[in-house]
Amino acid sequence: MRGLGTRSVQYQHNVAAFLGLYNNDFISIDILREKGPITAGELSKLTGLATGSVTALIDRLEKSGYVRREQDPRDRRKVIIVPIYEEREEVGMAYASLHRAMTDLAGSYSEEELAMVSRFLGEASAVIEEQIERLSEMTRSRRES
């Protein structure tokens, strides 16, 4: 798992470089892709970045056409950050080869095997999210003491 995690991080760094983005910016748009439109405060919590840093990050991403700000329909005082980068050609180019290779790999497994792998990856992602939160809390506690 650590090896896969390391390779995933390396791949993300390379995609970010290909797209001309800072790594934290790329991680943020990937979080937005997964979570959907969220507030800047939610993005701050998910990335571990200070709210001021997130504001600057959103400004950069909006300027380069990866996100847009919209009024929250449930609370007009809030602004939500909406990802719009999927339609960008360079994003598709960055992932096309990986997508093809992973589709070929998945084709070598039976339906039952894929179901098991899918379940494992979903549960492993949940465990990693819990551990991210645990480490974030520990980091905050250390900074406060």
CSV table of C-alpha atoms in Angstrom, one decimal:
chain,number,residue,atom,x,y,z
A,1,MET,CA,0.0,0.0,0.0
A,2,ARG,CA,2.8,2.4,0.8
A,3,GLY,CA,4.4,1.7,-2.6
A,4,LEU,CA,1.1,2.3,-4.4
A,5,GLY,CA,0.6,5.5,-2.3
A,6,THR,CA,4.1,6.7,-3.2
A,7,ARG,CA,3.6,6.0,-6.9
A,8,SER,CA,0.2,7.8,-6.8
A,9,VAL,CA,1.8,10.9,-5.2
A,10,GLN,CA,4.6,10.8,-7.8
A,11,TYR,CA,2.1,10.6,-10.6
A,12,GLN,CA,0.1,13.5,-9.1
A,13,HIS,CA,3.3,15.6,-8.9
A,14,ASN,CA,3.9,14.9,-12.6
A,15,VAL,CA,0.3,15.7,-13.6
A,16,ALA,CA,0.5,19.0,-11.7
A,17,ALA,CA,3.8,19.9,-13.4
A,18,PHE,CA,2.3,19.0,-16.8
A,19,LEU,CA,-0.7,21.3,-16.1
A,20,GLY,CA,1.6,24.0,-14.8
A,21,LEU,CA,0.1,23.9,-11.3
A,22,TYR,CA,1.5,23.9,-7.8
A,23,ASN,CA,1.0,20.6,-6.1
A,24,ASN,CA,-1.4,22.0,-3.5
A,25,ASP,CA,-3.4,23.6,-6.2
A,26,PHE,CA,-3.7,20.2,-8.1
A,27,ILE,CA,-4.5,18.3,-4.9
A,28,SER,CA,-7.3,20.9,-4.2
A,29,ILE,CA,-8.9,20.5,-7.7
A,30,ASP,CA,-8.6,16.7,-7.3
A,31,ILE,CA,-10.5,17.0,-3.9
A,32,LEU,CA,-13.1,19.2,-5.7
A,33,ARG,CA,-13.5,16.6,-8.4
A,34,GLU,CA,-14.1,13.9,-5.8
A,35,LYS,CA,-16.3,16.0,-3.3
A,36,GLY,CA,-18.0,18.3,-5.8
A,37,PRO,CA,-18.7,22.0,-5.1
A,38,ILE,CA,-17.7,22.9,-1.5
A,39,THR,CA,-17.0,26.1,0.5
A,40,ALA,CA,-13.5,27.5,0.9
A,41,GLY,CA,-13.8,26.6,4.6
A,42,GLU,CA,-14.5,23.0,3.8
A,43,LEU,CA,-11.6,23.0,1.3
A,44,SER,CA,-9.3,24.5,4.0
A,45,LYS,CA,-10.2,21.7,6.4
A,46,LEU,CA,-9.7,18.9,3.7
A,47,THR,CA,-6.4,20.3,2.6
A,48,GLY,CA,-5.1,21.3,6.0
A,49,LEU,CA,-4.2,24.8,4.6
A,50,ALA,CA,-5.0,28.0,6.4
A,51,THR,CA,-8.0,29.9,5.1
A,52,GLY,CA,-5.8,32.7,3.8
A,53,SER,CA,-3.8,30.2,1.8
A,54,VAL,CA,-6.9,28.7,0.5
A,55,THR,CA,-8.2,32.1,-0.7
A,56,ALA,CA,-5.0,32.7,-2.6
A,57,LEU,CA,-5.2,29.1,-4.0
A,58,ILE,CA,-8.8,29.6,-5.2
A,59,ASP,CA,-7.8,33.0,-6.8
A,60,ARG,CA,-5.1,31.2,-8.7
A,61,LEU,CA,-7.3,28.3,-9.8
A,62,GLU,CA,-10.1,30.7,-10.8
A,63,LYS,CA,-7.7,32.9,-12.8
A,64,SER,CA,-6.4,29.8,-14.7
A,65,GLY,CA,-9.9,28.4,-15.4
A,66,TYR,CA,-9.9,25.4,-13.1
A,67,VAL,CA,-12.7,26.5,-10.7
A,68,ARG,CA,-15.4,29.2,-10.4
A,69,ARG,CA,-17.0,30.8,-7.4
A,70,GLU,CA,-20.8,30.6,-7.1
A,71,GLN,CA,-23.3,31.8,-4.5
A,72,ASP,CA,-24.4,28.9,-2.2
A,73,PRO,CA,-28.1,28.5,-3.1
A,74,ARG,CA,-28.8,27.4,0.5
A,75,ASP,CA,-27.0,30.3,2.1
A,76,ARG,CA,-26.4,33.4,0.0
A,77,ARG,CA,-23.7,34.6,2.5
A,78,LYS,CA,-21.5,31.7,1.5
A,79,VAL,CA,-19.6,31.1,-1.7
A,80,ILE,CA,-19.0,27.6,-3.1
A,81,ILE,CA,-16.1,26.6,-5.2
A,82,VAL,CA,-17.1,24.7,-8.3
A,83,PRO,CA,-14.6,22.6,-10.3
A,84,ILE,CA,-14.7,23.2,-14.0
A,85,TYR,CA,-11.4,21.7,-15.1
A,86,GLU,CA,-12.6,18.4,-16.4
A,87,GLU,CA,-13.5,20.0,-19.8
A,88,ARG,CA,-10.0,21.2,-20.3
A,89,GLU,CA,-8.2,19.3,-23.0
A,90,GLU,CA,-4.9,19.2,-21.2
A,91,VAL,CA,-6.5,17.4,-18.2
A,92,GLY,CA,-7.8,14.7,-20.5
A,93,MET,CA,-4.4,14.4,-22.1
A,94,ALA,CA,-2.7,14.0,-18.7
A,95,TYR,CA,-4.9,11.1,-17.7
A,96,ALA,CA,-5.6,9.4,-21.0
A,97,SER,CA,-2.7,6.9,-21.0
A,98,LEU,CA,-3.2,6.0,-17.3
A,99,HIS,CA,-6.9,5.4,-18.0
A,100,ARG,CA,-6.2,3.1,-20.9
A,101,ALA,CA,-3.6,1.2,-19.0
A,102,MET,CA,-5.8,0.8,-15.9
A,103,THR,CA,-8.8,-0.3,-18.2
A,104,ASP,CA,-6.5,-2.9,-19.7
A,105,LEU,CA,-5.4,-4.1,-16.3
A,106,ALA,CA,-9.0,-4.3,-15.0
A,107,GLY,CA,-9.9,-6.3,-18.1
A,108,SER,CA,-7.6,-9.1,-16.9
A,109,TYR,CA,-9.7,-9.7,-13.7
A,110,SER,CA,-13.0,-11.5,-13.4
A,111,GLU,CA,-16.2,-9.6,-12.2
A,112,GLU,CA,-15.8,-11.2,-8.8
A,113,GLU,CA,-12.2,-10.2,-8.5
A,114,LEU,CA,-13.0,-6.7,-9.5
A,115,ALA,CA,-15.8,-6.5,-7.0
A,116,MET,CA,-13.3,-7.5,-4.2
A,117,VAL,CA,-10.6,-5.1,-5.4
A,118,SER,CA,-13.2,-2.3,-5.6
A,119,ARG,CA,-14.5,-3.1,-2.1
A,120,PHE,CA,-10.9,-3.2,-0.7
A,121,LEU,CA,-10.0,0.2,-2.3
A,122,GLY,CA,-13.1,1.8,-1.0
A,123,GLU,CA,-12.5,0.6,2.5
A,124,ALA,CA,-8.8,1.4,2.3
A,125,SER,CA,-9.7,5.0,1.2
A,126,ALA,CA,-11.9,5.3,4.2
A,127,VAL,CA,-9.1,4.1,6.5
A,128,ILE,CA,-6.7,6.6,5.0
A,129,GLU,CA,-9.2,9.4,5.4
A,130,GLU,CA,-9.6,8.5,9.1
A,131,GLN,CA,-5.8,8.5,9.5
A,132,ILE,CA,-5.4,11.8,7.7
A,133,GLU,CA,-7.9,13.3,10.2
A,134,ARG,CA,-6.1,11.7,13.1
A,135,LEU,CA,-2.7,13.0,12.0
A,136,SER,CA,-4.2,16.5,11.4
A,137,GLU,CA,-5.6,16.6,14.9
A,138,MET,CA,-2.3,15.5,16.3
A,139,THR,CA,-0.5,18.2,14.3
A,140,ARG,CA,-2.9,20.9,15.5
A,141,SER,CA,-2.4,19.7,19.1
A,142,ARG,CA,1.3,19.9,18.8
A,143,ARG,CA,1.2,23.4,17.4
A,144,GLU,CA,-1.1,24.6,20.2
A,145,SER,CA,1.2,23.2,23.0
